[in-house]
Amino acid sequence: MAEITEMSYKEAIEEIEKILRSLREEQNSIDTLSERVARATELIALCRERLRRAESEVNKIIEE
């Protein structure tokens, strides 16, 4: 697992998709489930922040 702050948006999305597949396809213990959901939550927050930042940058360019 890469350090979350060093991940690209694409890497974060790929890991979220991997977590979702494992949740659908595998039997997960409550501990594993909790860890995976926590990691997915962190990754989603990272993606949202990256999207907000990109939107802000695009809006600045449009306004110029």
Coordinates of N, CA and C in Angstrom, one line a residue:
M1 N 0.8 -1.2 0.0 CA 0.0 0.0 0.0 C 0.9 1.2 0.0
A2 N 0.6 2.1 -0.9 CA 1.4 3.4 -1.0 C 0.9 4.3 0.1
E3 N 1.8 5.2 0.5 CA 1.4 6.3 1.4 C 0.4 7.1 0.7
I4 N -0.7 7.4 1.4 CA -1.9 8.0 0.7 C -1.6 9.4 0.2
T5 N -0.7 10.2 0.8 CA -0.4 11.5 0.3 C 0.4 11.5 -0.9
E6 N 1.1 10.4 -1.2 CA 1.9 10.3 -2.4 C 1.2 9.7 -3.6
M7 N 0.0 9.3 -3.4 CA -0.8 8.6 -4.4 C -1.4 9.5 -5.5
S8 N -1.4 9.1 -6.7 CA -2.1 9.8 -7.7 C -3.6 9.5 -7.6
Y9 N -4.4 10.3 -8.3 CA -5.8 10.1 -8.3 C -6.1 8.7 -8.9
K10 N -5.5 8.4 -10.0 CA -5.7 7.1 -10.6 C -5.3 6.0 -9.7
E11 N -4.2 6.0 -9.0 CA -3.8 5.0 -8.1 C -4.9 4.8 -7.0
A12 N -5.4 5.9 -6.5 CA -6.4 5.9 -5.4 C -7.7 5.2 -5.9
I13 N -8.1 5.6 -7.1 CA -9.3 5.0 -7.7 C -9.1 3.5 -7.9
E14 N -8.0 3.1 -8.4 CA -7.7 1.7 -8.6 C -7.7 0.9 -7.3
E15 N -7.2 1.5 -6.2 CA -7.2 0.8 -4.9 C -8.6 0.7 -4.4
I16 N -9.4 1.8 -4.6 CA -10.8 1.7 -4.1 C -11.5 0.6 -4.9
E17 N -11.3 0.5 -6.2 CA -12.0 -0.6 -6.9 C -11.5 -1.9 -6.5
K18 N -10.2 -2.1 -6.1 CA -9.7 -3.4 -5.6 C -10.4 -3.7 -4.3
I19 N -10.5 -2.7 -3.4 CA -11.2 -2.9 -2.1 C -12.7 -3.3 -2.3
L20 N -13.3 -2.7 -3.2 CA -14.7 -3.0 -3.5 C -14.9 -4.4 -4.0
R21 N -14.0 -4.8 -5.0 CA -14.0 -6.2 -5.5 C -13.8 -7.2 -4.3
S22 N -12.9 -6.9 -3.4 CA -12.6 -7.9 -2.3 C -13.8 -7.9 -1.4
L23 N -14.5 -6.8 -1.2 CA -15.6 -6.8 -0.3 C -16.8 -7.6 -0.9
R24 N -16.9 -7.6 -2.2 CA -18.0 -8.3 -2.9 C -17.6 -9.8 -3.0
E25 N -16.4 -10.2 -3.3 CA -16.0 -11.5 -3.7 C -15.5 -12.4 -2.5
E26 N -15.0 -11.8 -1.4 CA -14.4 -12.5 -0.4 C -15.2 -12.5 0.9
Q27 N -14.9 -13.6 1.7 CA -15.5 -13.6 3.0 C -14.5 -12.7 3.9
N28 N -15.0 -11.7 4.5 CA -14.2 -10.8 5.3 C -14.5 -10.9 6.7
S29 N -13.5 -11.0 7.6 CA -13.7 -10.9 9.0 C -14.1 -9.5 9.4
I30 N -14.6 -9.3 10.5 CA -15.0 -7.9 10.9 C -13.8 -7.0 11.0
D31 N -12.7 -7.5 11.4 CA -11.5 -6.7 11.5 C -11.0 -6.3 10.1
T32 N -11.0 -7.3 9.2 CA -10.6 -7.0 7.8 C -11.6 -6.0 7.2
L33 N -12.8 -6.2 7.4 CA -13.8 -5.3 6.8 C -13.6 -3.9 7.4
S34 N -13.4 -3.8 8.6 CA -13.2 -2.5 9.2 C -12.0 -1.8 8.6
E35 N -10.9 -2.5 8.5 CA -9.7 -1.9 7.9 C -9.9 -1.5 6.5
R36 N -10.6 -2.3 5.7 CA -10.8 -2.0 4.3 C -11.7 -0.8 4.1
V37 N -12.7 -0.7 4.9 CA -13.6 0.4 4.9 C -12.9 1.7 5.3
A38 N -12.1 1.6 6.3 CA -11.3 2.8 6.7 C -10.4 3.3 5.6
R39 N -9.7 2.3 5.0 CA -8.8 2.7 3.9 C -9.5 3.3 2.7
A40 N -10.7 2.7 2.4 CA -11.5 3.2 1.3 C -11.9 4.7 1.6
T41 N -12.3 4.9 2.9 CA -12.7 6.2 3.3 C -11.6 7.3 3.1
E42 N -10.4 6.9 3.5 CA -9.2 7.8 3.3 C -9.0 8.0 1.8
L43 N -9.1 7.0 1.0 CA -8.9 7.2 -0.4 C -9.9 8.0 -1.1
I44 N -11.2 7.9 -0.7 CA -12.2 8.7 -1.2 C -12.0 10.2 -0.8
A45 N -11.6 10.4 0.4 CA -11.3 11.8 0.8 C -10.2 12.4 -0.1
L46 N -9.2 11.6 -0.3 CA -8.1 12.0 -1.2 C -8.6 12.4 -2.6
C47 N -9.4 11.5 -3.1 CA -9.9 11.8 -4.5 C -10.8 13.0 -4.5
R48 N -11.6 13.2 -3.5 CA -12.5 14.4 -3.5 C -11.6 15.7 -3.4
E49 N -10.5 15.6 -2.6 CA -9.7 16.8 -2.5 C -9.0 17.1 -3.8
R50 N -8.5 16.0 -4.5 CA -7.8 16.2 -5.8 C -8.8 16.8 -6.8
L51 N -10.1 16.3 -6.8 CA -11.1 16.8 -7.7 C -11.4 18.3 -7.4
R52 N -11.5 18.7 -6.1 CA -11.7 20.1 -5.8 C -10.6 21.0 -6.2
R53 N -9.4 20.5 -6.0 CA -8.2 21.3 -6.4 C -8.2 21.4 -8.0
A54 N -8.5 20.4 -8.7 CA -8.5 20.5 -10.2 C -9.6 21.4 -10.6
E55 N -10.8 21.3 -10.0 CA -11.9 22.2 -10.4 C -11.5 23.7 -10.1
S56 N -10.8 23.9 -9.0 CA -10.4 25.3 -8.7 C -9.4 25.8 -9.7
E57 N -8.4 25.0 -10.1 CA -7.4 25.4 -11.1 C -8.1 25.6 -12.5
V58 N -9.1 24.8 -12.8 CA -9.8 25.0 -14.1 C -10.5 26.3 -14.1
N59 N -11.2 26.6 -13.0 CA -12.0 27.8 -12.8 C -11.1 29.0 -12.9
K60 N -9.9 29.0 -12.4 CA -8.9 30.1 -12.5 C -8.5 30.3 -13.9
I61 N -8.3 29.2 -14.6 CA -7.9 29.3 -16.0 C -9.0 30.0 -16.8
I62 N -10.2 29.5 -16.6 CA -11.4 30.0 -17.3 C -11.6 31.5 -17.1
E63 N -11.4 31.9 -15.8 CA -11.6 33.3 -15.4 C -10.5 34.3 -16.0
E64 N -9.4 33.7 -16.4 CA -8.3 34.6 -17.0 C -8.6 35.1 -18.3

